[in-house]
JSON list of C-alpha atoms in Angstrom, two decimals:
[
{"chain": "F", "resi": 1, "resn": "MET", "atom": "CA", "xyz": [-22.61, 114.61, 127.89]},
{"chain": "F", "resi": 2, "resn": "SER", "atom": "CA", "xyz": [-20.20, 112.80, 125.57]},
{"chain": "F", "resi": 3, "resn": "THR", "atom": "CA", "xyz": [-21.01, 112.85, 121.85]},
{"chain": "F", "resi": 4, "resn": "SER", "atom": "CA", "xyz": [-18.21, 110.48, 120.79]},
{"chain": "F", "resi": 5, "resn": "PRO", "atom": "CA", "xyz": [-19.40, 107.51, 118.68]},
{"chain": "F", "resi": 6, "resn": "ARG", "atom": "CA", "xyz": [-19.89, 104.22, 120.47]},
{"chain": "F", "resi": 7, "resn": "ALA", "atom": "CA", "xyz": [-18.50, 100.93, 119.18]},
{"chain": "F", "resi": 8, "resn": "GLY", "atom": "CA", "xyz": [-21.99, 99.76, 118.29]},
{"chain": "F", "resi": 9, "resn": "ASP", "atom": "CA", "xyz": [-22.58, 102.90, 116.25]},
{"chain": "F", "resi": 10, "resn": "THR", "atom": "CA", "xyz": [-19.36, 102.30, 114.30]},
{"chain": "F", "resi": 11, "resn": "VAL", "atom": "CA", "xyz": [-20.40, 98.71, 113.54]},
{"chain": "F", "resi": 12, "resn": "ALA", "atom": "CA", "xyz": [-23.84, 99.85, 112.39]},
{"chain": "F", "resi": 13, "resn": "VAL", "atom": "CA", "xyz": [-22.35, 102.46, 110.04]},
{"chain": "F", "resi": 14, "resn": "THR", "atom": "CA", "xyz": [-19.91, 99.89, 108.62]},
{"chain": "F", "resi": 15, "resn": "GLU", "atom": "CA", "xyz": [-22.73, 97.42, 108.01]},
{"chain": "F", "resi": 16, "resn": "ARG", "atom": "CA", "xyz": [-24.82, 100.04, 106.21]},
{"chain": "F", "resi": 17, "resn": "SER", "atom": "CA", "xyz": [-21.83, 101.00, 104.10]},
{"chain": "F", "resi": 18, "resn": "SER", "atom": "CA", "xyz": [-21.17, 97.35, 103.27]},
{"chain": "F", "resi": 19, "resn": "ILE", "atom": "CA", "xyz": [-24.75, 96.76, 102.12]},
{"chain": "F", "resi": 20, "resn": "ASP", "atom": "CA", "xyz": [-24.41, 99.53, 99.52]},
{"chain": "F", "resi": 21, "resn": "TYR", "atom": "CA", "xyz": [-21.53, 97.57, 97.98]},
{"chain": "F", "resi": 22, "resn": "TRP", "atom": "CA", "xyz": [-23.30, 94.21, 98.14]},
{"chain": "F", "resi": 23, "resn": "ILE", "atom": "CA", "xyz": [-26.75, 94.89, 96.71]},
{"chain": "F", "resi": 24, "resn": "PRO", "atom": "CA", "xyz": [-25.91, 95.41, 92.99]},
{"chain": "F", "resi": 25, "resn": "MET", "atom": "CA", "xyz": [-23.64, 92.35, 92.99]},
{"chain": "F", "resi": 26, "resn": "VAL", "atom": "CA", "xyz": [-26.20, 90.12, 94.72]},
{"chain": "F", "resi": 27, "resn": "THR", "atom": "CA", "xyz": [-28.95, 91.34, 92.38]},
{"chain": "F", "resi": 28, "resn": "PHE", "atom": "CA", "xyz": [-26.78, 90.55, 89.37]},
{"chain": "F", "resi": 29, "resn": "GLY", "atom": "CA", "xyz": [-25.95, 87.08, 90.71]},
{"chain": "F", "resi": 30, "resn": "VAL", "atom": "CA", "xyz": [-29.54, 86.13, 91.51]},
{"chain": "F", "resi": 31, "resn": "LEU", "atom": "CA", "xyz": [-30.84, 87.30, 88.12]},
{"chain": "F", "resi": 32, "resn": "THR", "atom": "CA", "xyz": [-27.97, 85.55, 86.31]},
{"chain": "F", "resi": 33, "resn": "VAL", "atom": "CA", "xyz": [-28.86, 82.26, 88.00]},
{"chain": "F", "resi": 34, "resn": "GLY", "atom": "CA", "xyz": [-32.50, 82.85, 87.12]},
{"chain": "F", "resi": 35, "resn": "GLU", "atom": "CA", "xyz": [-31.60, 83.31, 83.44]},
{"chain": "F", "resi": 36, "resn": "SER", "atom": "CA", "xyz": [-30.25, 79.76, 83.29]},
{"chain": "F", "resi": 37, "resn": "TYR", "atom": "CA", "xyz": [-33.72, 78.36, 84.01]},
{"chain": "F", "resi": 38, "resn": "LEU", "atom": "CA", "xyz": [-35.44, 80.30, 81.25]},
{"chain": "F", "resi": 39, "resn": "PRO", "atom": "CA", "xyz": [-35.99, 79.12, 77.66]},
{"chain": "F", "resi": 40, "resn": "PRO", "atom": "CA", "xyz": [-33.38, 80.69, 75.34]},
{"chain": "F", "resi": 41, "resn": "VAL", "atom": "CA", "xyz": [-36.05, 82.71, 73.55]},
{"chain": "F", "resi": 42, "resn": "TRP", "atom": "CA", "xyz": [-36.61, 84.67, 76.78]},
{"chain": "F", "resi": 43, "resn": "PHE", "atom": "CA", "xyz": [-32.96, 85.54, 77.29]},
{"chain": "F", "resi": 44, "resn": "PRO", "atom": "CA", "xyz": [-32.98, 88.96, 75.55]},
{"chain": "F", "resi": 45, "resn": "ALA", "atom": "CA", "xyz": [-35.85, 90.23, 77.70]},
{"chain": "F", "resi": 46, "resn": "ALA", "atom": "CA", "xyz": [-34.31, 88.71, 80.83]},
{"chain": "F", "resi": 47, "resn": "TYR", "atom": "CA", "xyz": [-30.95, 90.30, 80.15]},
{"chain": "F", "resi": 48, "resn": "ILE", "atom": "CA", "xyz": [-32.47, 93.72, 79.46]},
{"chain": "F", "resi": 49, "resn": "PHE", "atom": "CA", "xyz": [-34.39, 93.45, 82.74]},
{"chain": "F", "resi": 50, "resn": "LYS", "atom": "CA", "xyz": [-31.19, 92.47, 84.57]},
{"chain": "F", "resi": 51, "resn": "ALA", "atom": "CA", "xyz": [-29.27, 95.40, 83.11]},
{"chain": "F", "resi": 52, "resn": "LEU", "atom": "CA", "xyz": [-32.01, 97.81, 84.17]},
{"chain": "F", "resi": 53, "resn": "ALA", "atom": "CA", "xyz": [-32.34, 96.27, 87.64]},
{"chain": "F", "resi": 54, "resn": "VAL", "atom": "CA", "xyz": [-28.61, 96.27, 88.41]},
{"chain": "F", "resi": 55, "resn": "THR", "atom": "CA", "xyz": [-28.17, 99.79, 87.05]},
{"chain": "F", "resi": 56, "resn": "ALA", "atom": "CA", "xyz": [-31.06, 100.94, 89.25]},
{"chain": "F", "resi": 57, "resn": "CYS", "atom": "CA", "xyz": [-29.36, 99.32, 92.26]},
{"chain": "F", "resi": 58, "resn": "LEU", "atom": "CA", "xyz": [-26.10, 101.10, 91.46]},
{"chain": "F", "resi": 59, "resn": "PHE", "atom": "CA", "xyz": [-27.94, 104.45, 91.51]},
{"chain": "F", "resi": 60, "resn": "ILE", "atom": "CA", "xyz": [-30.23, 103.77, 94.48]},
{"chain": "F", "resi": 61, "resn": "TRP", "atom": "CA", "xyz": [-27.35, 102.51, 96.64]},
{"chain": "F", "resi": 62, "resn": "ARG", "atom": "CA", "xyz": [-24.89, 104.91, 95.04]},
{"chain": "F", "resi": 63, "resn": "ALA", "atom": "CA", "xyz": [-22.68, 105.85, 97.99]},
{"chain": "F", "resi": 64, "resn": "PRO", "atom": "CA", "xyz": [-19.84, 103.56, 96.73]},
{"chain": "F", "resi": 65, "resn": "LEU", "atom": "CA", "xyz": [-19.75, 105.45, 93.42]},
{"chain": "F", "resi": 66, "resn": "ALA", "atom": "CA", "xyz": [-17.97, 108.22, 95.35]},
{"chain": "F", "resi": 67, "resn": "ASP", "atom": "CA", "xyz": [-14.93, 105.91, 95.34]},
{"chain": "F", "resi": 68, "resn": "ILE", "atom": "CA", "xyz": [-14.64, 106.49, 91.58]},
{"chain": "F", "resi": 69, "resn": "ARG", "atom": "CA", "xyz": [-12.59, 109.59, 90.82]},
{"chain": "F", "resi": 70, "resn": "PHE", "atom": "CA", "xyz": [-11.67, 110.55, 87.28]},
{"chain": "F", "resi": 71, "resn": "ASP", "atom": "CA", "xyz": [-7.92, 110.59, 86.63]},
{"chain": "F", "resi": 72, "resn": "ALA", "atom": "CA", "xyz": [-6.78, 111.33, 83.11]},
{"chain": "F", "resi": 73, "resn": "ARG", "atom": "CA", "xyz": [-3.28, 110.05, 83.85]},
{"chain": "F", "resi": 74, "resn": "VAL", "atom": "CA", "xyz": [-4.45, 106.44, 84.20]},
{"chain": "F", "resi": 75, "resn": "VAL", "atom": "CA", "xyz": [-6.66, 106.25, 81.11]},
{"chain": "F", "resi": 76, "resn": "LEU", "atom": "CA", "xyz": [-4.08, 105.11, 78.54]},
{"chain": "F", "resi": 77, "resn": "PRO", "atom": "CA", "xyz": [-2.19, 102.61, 80.75]},
{"chain": "F", "resi": 78, "resn": "SER", "atom": "CA", "xyz": [-5.53, 101.25, 81.98]},
{"chain": "F", "resi": 79, "resn": "ILE", "atom": "CA", "xyz": [-6.69, 100.62, 78.40]},
{"chain": "F", "resi": 80, "resn": "LEU", "atom": "CA", "xyz": [-3.40, 98.91, 77.58]},
{"chain": "F", "resi": 81, "resn": "ILE", "atom": "CA", "xyz": [-3.67, 96.69, 80.67]},
{"chain": "F", "resi": 82, "resn": "GLY", "atom": "CA", "xyz": [-7.25, 95.84, 79.76]},
{"chain": "F", "resi": 83, "resn": "LEU", "atom": "CA", "xyz": [-6.28, 94.83, 76.22]},
{"chain": "F", "resi": 84, "resn": "VAL", "atom": "CA", "xyz": [-3.44, 92.63, 77.52]},
{"chain": "F", "resi": 85, "resn": "VAL", "atom": "CA", "xyz": [-5.90, 90.94, 79.88]},
{"chain": "F", "resi": 86, "resn": "PHE", "atom": "CA", "xyz": [-8.26, 90.37, 76.96]},
{"chain": "F", "resi": 87, "resn": "MET", "atom": "CA", "xyz": [-5.52, 88.70, 74.90]},
{"chain": "F", "resi": 88, "resn": "LEU", "atom": "CA", "xyz": [-4.55, 86.51, 77.86]},
{"chain": "F", "resi": 89, "resn": "TRP", "atom": "CA", "xyz": [-8.20, 85.66, 78.53]},
{"chain": "F", "resi": 90, "resn": "VAL", "atom": "CA", "xyz": [-8.83, 84.37, 75.01]},
{"chain": "F", "resi": 91, "resn": "GLY", "atom": "CA", "xyz": [-5.33, 82.94, 74.50]},
{"chain": "F", "resi": 92, "resn": "VAL", "atom": "CA", "xyz": [-5.10, 81.00, 77.76]},
{"chain": "F", "resi": 93, "resn": "ASP", "atom": "CA", "xyz": [-8.70, 79.83, 77.57]},
{"chain": "F", "resi": 94, "resn": "THR", "atom": "CA", "xyz": [-8.11, 78.57, 74.02]},
{"chain": "F", "resi": 95, "resn": "LEU", "atom": "CA", "xyz": [-4.67, 77.01, 74.43]},
{"chain": "F", "resi": 96, "resn": "VAL", "atom": "CA", "xyz": [-4.67, 75.69, 78.00]},
{"chain": "F", "resi": 97, "resn": "PRO", "atom": "CA", "xyz": [-7.04, 72.78, 78.68]},
{"chain": "F", "resi": 98, "resn": "TYR", "atom": "CA", "xyz": [-8.58, 73.09, 82.14]},
{"chain": "F", "resi": 99, "resn": "PRO", "atom": "CA", "xyz": [-11.98, 72.19, 83.62]},
{"chain": "F", "resi": 100, "resn": "HIS", "atom": "CA", "xyz": [-14.45, 75.05, 83.57]},
{"chain": "F", "resi": 101, "resn": "LEU", "atom": "CA", "xyz": [-16.91, 75.73, 86.38]},
{"chain": "F", "resi": 102, "resn": "GLY", "atom": "CA", "xyz": [-20.07, 75.24, 84.37]},
{"chain": "F", "resi": 103, "resn": "THR", "atom": "CA", "xyz": [-20.91, 77.20, 81.26]},
{"chain": "F", "resi": 104, "resn": "ARG", "atom": "CA", "xyz": [-22.33, 80.57, 80.29]},
{"chain": "F", "resi": 105, "resn": "THR", "atom": "CA", "xyz": [-25.71, 81.00, 78.62]},
{"chain": "F", "resi": 106, "resn": "ALA", "atom": "CA", "xyz": [-23.83, 81.45, 75.32]},
{"chain": "F", "resi": 107, "resn": "PHE", "atom": "CA", "xyz": [-26.85, 83.08, 73.71]},
{"chain": "F", "resi": 108, "resn": "ASP", "atom": "CA", "xyz": [-26.57, 83.49, 69.93]},
{"chain": "F", "resi": 109, "resn": "PRO", "atom": "CA", "xyz": [-28.33, 86.77, 69.07]},
{"chain": "F", "resi": 110, "resn": "THR", "atom": "CA", "xyz": [-28.04, 86.51, 65.29]},
{"chain": "F", "resi": 111, "resn": "PRO", "atom": "CA", "xyz": [-31.65, 85.27, 64.84]},
{"chain": "F", "resi": 112, "resn": "LEU", "atom": "CA", "xyz": [-32.73, 88.66, 66.21]},
{"chain": "F", "resi": 113, "resn": "GLN", "atom": "CA", "xyz": [-31.15, 90.50, 63.28]},
{"chain": "F", "resi": 114, "resn": "GLY", "atom": "CA", "xyz": [-33.75, 92.34, 61.26]},
{"chain": "F", "resi": 115, "resn": "SER", "atom": "CA", "xyz": [-36.15, 92.54, 64.19]},
{"chain": "F", "resi": 116, "resn": "GLY", "atom": "CA", "xyz": [-36.79, 95.35, 66.64]},
{"chain": "F", "resi": 117, "resn": "TRP", "atom": "CA", "xyz": [-35.16, 93.29, 69.37]},
{"chain": "F", "resi": 118, "resn": "TRP", "atom": "CA", "xyz": [-31.74, 93.35, 67.69]},
{"chain": "F", "resi": 119, "resn": "PRO", "atom": "CA", "xyz": [-30.66, 96.97, 68.39]},
{"chain": "F", "resi": 120, "resn": "VAL", "atom": "CA", "xyz": [-32.31, 96.96, 71.82]},
{"chain": "F", "resi": 121, "resn": "PHE", "atom": "CA", "xyz": [-30.69, 93.72, 72.96]},
{"chain": "F", "resi": 122, "resn": "LEU", "atom": "CA", "xyz": [-27.29, 94.53, 71.43]},
{"chain": "F", "resi": 123, "resn": "SER", "atom": "CA", "xyz": [-27.25, 97.96, 73.09]},
{"chain": "F", "resi": 124, "resn": "ALA", "atom": "CA", "xyz": [-28.22, 96.48, 76.46]},
{"chain": "F", "resi": 125, "resn": "ARG", "atom": "CA", "xyz": [-25.70, 93.64, 76.16]},
{"chain": "F", "resi": 126, "resn": "LEU", "atom": "CA", "xyz": [-22.82, 95.96, 75.29]},
{"chain": "F", "resi": 127, "resn": "PHE", "atom": "CA", "xyz": [-23.86, 98.43, 77.98]},
{"chain": "F", "resi": 128, "resn": "GLY", "atom": "CA", "xyz": [-23.83, 95.62, 80.53]},
{"chain": "F", "resi": 129, "resn": "LEU", "atom": "CA", "xyz": [-20.54, 94.24, 79.29]},
{"chain": "F", "resi": 130, "resn": "VAL", "atom": "CA", "xyz": [-18.57, 97.48, 78.95]},
{"chain": "F", "resi": 131, "resn": "LEU", "atom": "CA", "xyz": [-20.04, 99.75, 81.63]},
{"chain": "F", "resi": 132, "resn": "MET", "atom": "CA", "xyz": [-22.38, 98.11, 84.14]},
{"chain": "F", "resi": 133, "resn": "VAL", "atom": "CA", "xyz": [-20.30, 95.00, 84.93]},
{"chain": "F", "resi": 134, "resn": "PRO", "atom": "CA", "xyz": [-16.94, 96.81, 85.23]},
{"chain": "F", "resi": 135, "resn": "VAL", "atom": "CA", "xyz": [-18.41, 99.39, 87.60]},
{"chain": "F", "resi": 136, "resn": "MET", "atom": "CA", "xyz": [-20.32, 96.82, 89.64]},
{"chain": "F", "resi": 137, "resn": "GLU", "atom": "CA", "xyz": [-17.45, 94.32, 89.92]},
{"chain": "F", "resi": 138, "resn": "GLU", "atom": "CA", "xyz": [-14.65, 96.80, 90.55]},
{"chain": "F", "resi": 139, "resn": "VAL", "atom": "CA", "xyz": [-16.70, 98.56, 93.23]},
{"chain": "F", "resi": 140, "resn": "PHE", "atom": "CA", "xyz": [-17.42, 95.22, 94.92]},
{"chain": "F", "resi": 141, "resn": "TRP", "atom": "CA", "xyz": [-14.23, 93.20, 94.45]},
{"chain": "F", "resi": 142, "resn": "ARG", "atom": "CA", "xyz": [-11.48, 95.79, 94.35]},
{"chain": "F", "resi": 143, "resn": "SER", "atom": "CA", "xyz": [-12.95, 98.72, 96.30]},
{"chain": "F", "resi": 144, "resn": "PHE", "atom": "CA", "xyz": [-14.98, 96.93, 98.97]},
{"chain": "F", "resi": 145, "resn": "LEU", "atom": "CA", "xyz": [-13.82, 93.34, 99.43]},
{"chain": "F", "resi": 146, "resn": "LEU", "atom": "CA", "xyz": [-10.07, 93.96, 99.24]},
{"chain": "F", "resi": 147, "resn": "ARG", "atom": "CA", "xyz": [-10.30, 96.61, 101.94]},
{"chain": "F", "resi": 148, "resn": "PHE", "atom": "CA", "xyz": [-12.93, 94.84, 104.06]},
{"chain": "F", "resi": 149, "resn": "LEU", "atom": "CA", "xyz": [-10.83, 91.67, 104.22]},
{"chain": "F", "resi": 150, "resn": "THR", "atom": "CA", "xyz": [-7.89, 93.81, 105.29]},
{"chain": "F", "resi": 151, "resn": "GLN", "atom": "CA", "xyz": [-9.74, 95.83, 107.93]},
{"chain": "F", "resi": 152, "resn": "SER", "atom": "CA", "xyz": [-13.41, 95.60, 108.95]},
{"chain": "F", "resi": 153, "resn": "ASP", "atom": "CA", "xyz": [-13.70, 99.39, 109.11]},
{"chain": "F", "resi": 154, "resn": "PHE", "atom": "CA", "xyz": [-12.69, 99.44, 105.47]},
{"chain": "F", "resi": 155, "resn": "ARG", "atom": "CA", "xyz": [-13.66, 103.02, 104.71]},
{"chain": "F", "resi": 156, "resn": "LYS", "atom": "CA", "xyz": [-10.61, 104.19, 106.70]},
{"chain": "F", "resi": 157, "resn": "LEU", "atom": "CA", "xyz": [-8.31, 102.50, 104.18]},
{"chain": "F", "resi": 158, "resn": "PRO", "atom": "CA", "xyz": [-7.40, 104.36, 100.96]},
{"chain": "F", "resi": 159, "resn": "ILE", "atom": "CA", "xyz": [-8.32, 102.74, 97.65]},
{"chain": "F", "resi": 160, "resn": "GLY", "atom": "CA", "xyz": [-5.59, 100.28, 96.67]},
{"chain": "F", "resi": 161, "resn": "THR", "atom": "CA", "xyz": [-4.54, 99.50, 100.25]},
{"chain": "F", "resi": 162, "resn": "PHE", "atom": "CA", "xyz": [-4.92, 95.82, 101.11]},
{"chain": "F", "resi": 163, "resn": "SER", "atom": "CA", "xyz": [-3.13, 92.84, 102.65]},
{"chain": "F", "resi": 164, "resn": "SER", "atom": "CA", "xyz": [-1.73, 89.87, 100.73]},
{"chain": "F", "resi": 165, "resn": "THR", "atom": "CA", "xyz": [-4.29, 87.61, 102.43]},
{"chain": "F", "resi": 166, "resn": "ALA", "atom": "CA", "xyz": [-7.12, 89.88, 101.28]},
{"chain": "F", "resi": 167, "resn": "LEU", "atom": "CA", "xyz": [-5.69, 89.83, 97.76]},
{"chain": "F", "resi": 168, "resn": "TRP", "atom": "CA", "xyz": [-5.68, 86.04, 97.44]},
{"chain": "F", "resi": 169, "resn": "VAL", "atom": "CA", "xyz": [-9.08, 85.56, 99.08]},
{"chain": "F", "resi": 170, "resn": "MET", "atom": "CA", "xyz": [-10.58, 88.16, 96.73]},
{"chain": "F", "resi": 171, "resn": "VAL", "atom": "CA", "xyz": [-8.89, 86.59, 93.69]},
{"chain": "F", "resi": 172, "resn": "ALA", "atom": "CA", "xyz": [-10.21, 83.14, 94.64]},
{"chain": "F", "resi": 173, "resn": "ALA", "atom": "CA", "xyz": [-13.75, 84.40, 95.27]},
{"chain": "F", "resi": 174, "resn": "SER", "atom": "CA", "xyz": [-13.78, 86.39, 92.04]},
{"chain": "F", "resi": 175, "resn": "ALA", "atom": "CA", "xyz": [-12.35, 83.51, 90.02]},
{"chain": "F", "resi": 176, "resn": "PHE", "atom": "CA", "xyz": [-14.91, 81.00, 91.27]},
{"chain": "F", "resi": 177, "resn": "SER", "atom": "CA", "xyz": [-17.73, 83.31, 90.21]},
{"chain": "F", "resi": 178, "resn": "HIS", "atom": "CA", "xyz": [-16.67, 82.79, 86.57]},
{"chain": "F", "resi": 179, "resn": "PRO", "atom": "CA", "xyz": [-16.85, 79.55, 84.53]},
{"chain": "F", "resi": 180, "resn": "GLU", "atom": "CA", "xyz": [-13.40, 80.42, 83.13]},
{"chain": "F", "resi": 181, "resn": "TRP", "atom": "CA", "xyz": [-11.86, 80.51, 86.60]},
{"chain": "F", "resi": 182, "resn": "LEU", "atom": "CA", "xyz": [-8.23, 80.24, 85.47]},
{"chain": "F", "resi": 183, "resn": "VAL", "atom": "CA", "xyz": [-8.29, 83.31, 83.25]},
{"chain": "F", "resi": 184, "resn": "ALA", "atom": "CA", "xyz": [-10.45, 85.07, 85.83]},
{"chain": "F", "resi": 185, "resn": "VAL", "atom": "CA", "xyz": [-7.54, 84.63, 88.27]},
{"chain": "F", "resi": 186, "resn": "ILE", "atom": "CA", "xyz": [-5.27, 86.41, 85.79]},
{"chain": "F", "resi": 187, "resn": "ALA", "atom": "CA", "xyz": [-7.76, 89.23, 85.24]},
{"chain": "F", "resi": 188, "resn": "SER", "atom": "CA", "xyz": [-8.53, 89.69, 88.93]},
{"chain": "F", "resi": 189, "resn": "LEU", "atom": "CA", "xyz": [-4.83, 89.80, 89.82]},
{"chain": "F", "resi": 190, "resn": "ALA", "atom": "CA", "xyz": [-4.10, 92.28, 87.04]},
{"chain": "F", "resi": 191, "resn": "TYR", "atom": "CA", "xyz": [-6.85, 94.68, 88.09]},
{"chain": "F", "resi": 192, "resn": "ALA", "atom": "CA", "xyz": [-5.92, 94.38, 91.78]},
{"chain": "F", "resi": 193, "resn": "LEU", "atom": "CA", "xyz": [-2.22, 95.02, 91.20]},
{"chain": "F", "resi": 194, "resn": "TRP", "atom": "CA", "xyz": [-3.07, 97.95, 88.94]},
{"chain": "F", "resi": 195, "resn": "ILE", "atom": "CA", "xyz": [-5.33, 99.50, 91.59]},
{"chain": "F", "resi": 196, "resn": "LYS", "atom": "CA", "xyz": [-2.56, 99.00, 94.15]},
{"chain": "F", "resi": 197, "resn": "ARG", "atom": "CA", "xyz": [-0.08, 100.84, 91.93]},
{"chain": "F", "resi": 198, "resn": "SER", "atom": "CA", "xyz": [-2.39, 103.55, 90.60]},
{"chain": "F", "resi": 199, "resn": "ARG", "atom": "CA", "xyz": [-4.55, 104.01, 93.75]},
{"chain": "F", "resi": 200, "resn": "SER", "atom": "CA", "xyz": [-7.36, 104.60, 91.29]},
{"chain": "F", "resi": 201, "resn": "LEU", "atom": "CA", "xyz": [-10.63, 102.69, 91.20]},
{"chain": "F", "resi": 202, "resn": "PHE", "atom": "CA", "xyz": [-11.39, 104.62, 88.02]},
{"chain": "F", "resi": 203, "resn": "GLY", "atom": "CA", "xyz": [-8.28, 103.10, 86.43]},
{"chain": "F", "resi": 204, "resn": "ALA", "atom": "CA", "xyz": [-9.36, 99.58, 87.35]},
{"chain": "F", "resi": 205, "resn": "ILE", "atom": "CA", "xyz": [-12.81, 100.23, 85.87]},
{"chain": "F", "resi": 206, "resn": "VAL", "atom": "CA", "xyz": [-11.28, 101.54, 82.63]},
{"chain": "F", "resi": 207, "resn": "ALA", "atom": "CA", "xyz": [-9.01, 98.47, 82.40]},
{"chain": "F", "resi": 208, "resn": "HIS", "atom": "CA", "xyz": [-11.96, 96.12, 83.03]},
{"chain": "F", "resi": 209, "resn": "ALA", "atom": "CA", "xyz": [-14.09, 98.01, 80.49]},
{"chain": "F", "resi": 210, "resn": "ALA", "atom": "CA", "xyz": [-11.30, 97.73, 77.88]},
{"chain": "F", "resi": 211, "resn": "THR", "atom": "CA", "xyz": [-11.07, 93.98, 78.47]},
{"chain": "F", "resi": 212, "resn": "ASN", "atom": "CA", "xyz": [-14.82, 93.49, 78.19]},
{"chain": "F", "resi": 213, "resn": "GLY", "atom": "CA", "xyz": [-15.17, 95.83, 75.21]},
{"chain": "F", "resi": 214, "resn": "ALA", "atom": "CA", "xyz": [-12.48, 93.94, 73.31]},
{"chain": "F", "resi": 215, "resn": "LEU", "atom": "CA", "xyz": [-14.08, 90.64, 74.31]},
{"chain": "F", "resi": 216, "resn": "GLY", "atom": "CA", "xyz": [-17.48, 91.84, 73.07]},
{"chain": "F", "resi": 217, "resn": "ALA", "atom": "CA", "xyz": [-16.01, 92.88, 69.73]},
{"chain": "F", "resi": 218, "resn": "TYR", "atom": "CA", "xyz": [-14.21, 89.52, 69.50]},
{"chain": "F", "resi": 219, "resn": "VAL", "atom": "CA", "xyz": [-17.41, 87.61, 70.19]},
{"chain": "F", "resi": 220, "resn": "LEU", "atom": "CA", "xyz": [-19.40, 89.53, 67.59]},
{"chain": "F", "resi": 221, "resn": "ALA", "atom": "CA", "xyz": [-16.62, 89.08, 65.01]},
{"chain": "F", "resi": 222, "resn": "THR", "atom": "CA", "xyz": [-15.96, 85.38, 65.64]},
{"chain": "F", "resi": 223, "resn": "ARG", "atom": "CA", "xyz": [-19.35, 84.23, 67.00]},
{"chain": "F", "resi": 224, "resn": "GLU", "atom": "CA", "xyz": [-17.61, 82.56, 69.93]},
{"chain": "F", "resi": 225, "resn": "TRP", "atom": "CA", "xyz": [-20.78, 82.86, 71.97]},
{"chain": "F", "resi": 226, "resn": "GLN", "atom": "CA", "xyz": [-19.36, 80.92, 74.92]},
{"chain": "F", "resi": 227, "resn": "TYR", "atom": "CA", "xyz": [-17.74, 84.18, 76.03]},
{"chain": "F", "resi": 228, "resn": "TRP", "atom": "CA", "xyz": [-21.01, 86.08, 75.77]}
]
C-alpha cells in the first residue's frame, strides 16, 4: 500500500501552517481596532491586554518561530538599516505632505507619571514596540506572505526567496495597514530587500526592532504622540 502523501494532505498541511502565521497578526489587528472605540483612559489596560494576548498567540502557535535563526553576522548591518529607516520614517513623514490613512490612538501617557500604571504601561508599550511587533510582523509579512504569494507551498522556499509580484503585493498590503502608508512603503521595501540579501529573518527582525526602538525613544523625547 502506498504511503506517499496525497494532494489533499499537502493542502491541509499548508493550510495548518498558514494559520500559525495568521493568528497573531489577526489578533493584533482586531484588538487594535477595538482600542479605537474605547475611552482614552482605558487605553493603557487595553494595550497591556493586547500585548499579552498577541504574545500568547506567538507562543501557542509558535511553529513559525523556527524560521528565526540567530546570526551574529547580520546584527550590526541590521541595526544600521533599522536606524536609517527610522530617520526616513520621521523625515519623510515630517517634510513630505501626503494624506494619511486615518490616525493612530496617539495616547499621551504623561498623566500616568507618578502612578503605578506608569512603569507597567511603559514597559508593555516598549515591549510591544521593540519586540512583539517586529517578531509578529516580520514572521507574517516577510517570512509567510512573501513566500506564500510566490508559491502556495511556501515552506519549500528558503527565507528571502520571493517573486517581484509577491514583493509589491506584500509592500502594498503592509503599507495600507499603517496610517503613514508612504513611509511604511519605504520600511517594508527596506526590510524585504534586506531579507533577500541576508536570507535571515532574524536580521529583518533586528532591523525592524532598531527602527521601532529609535522611534519609541524619539516619541518619548519629543512627545510626538502621533507615532505612538
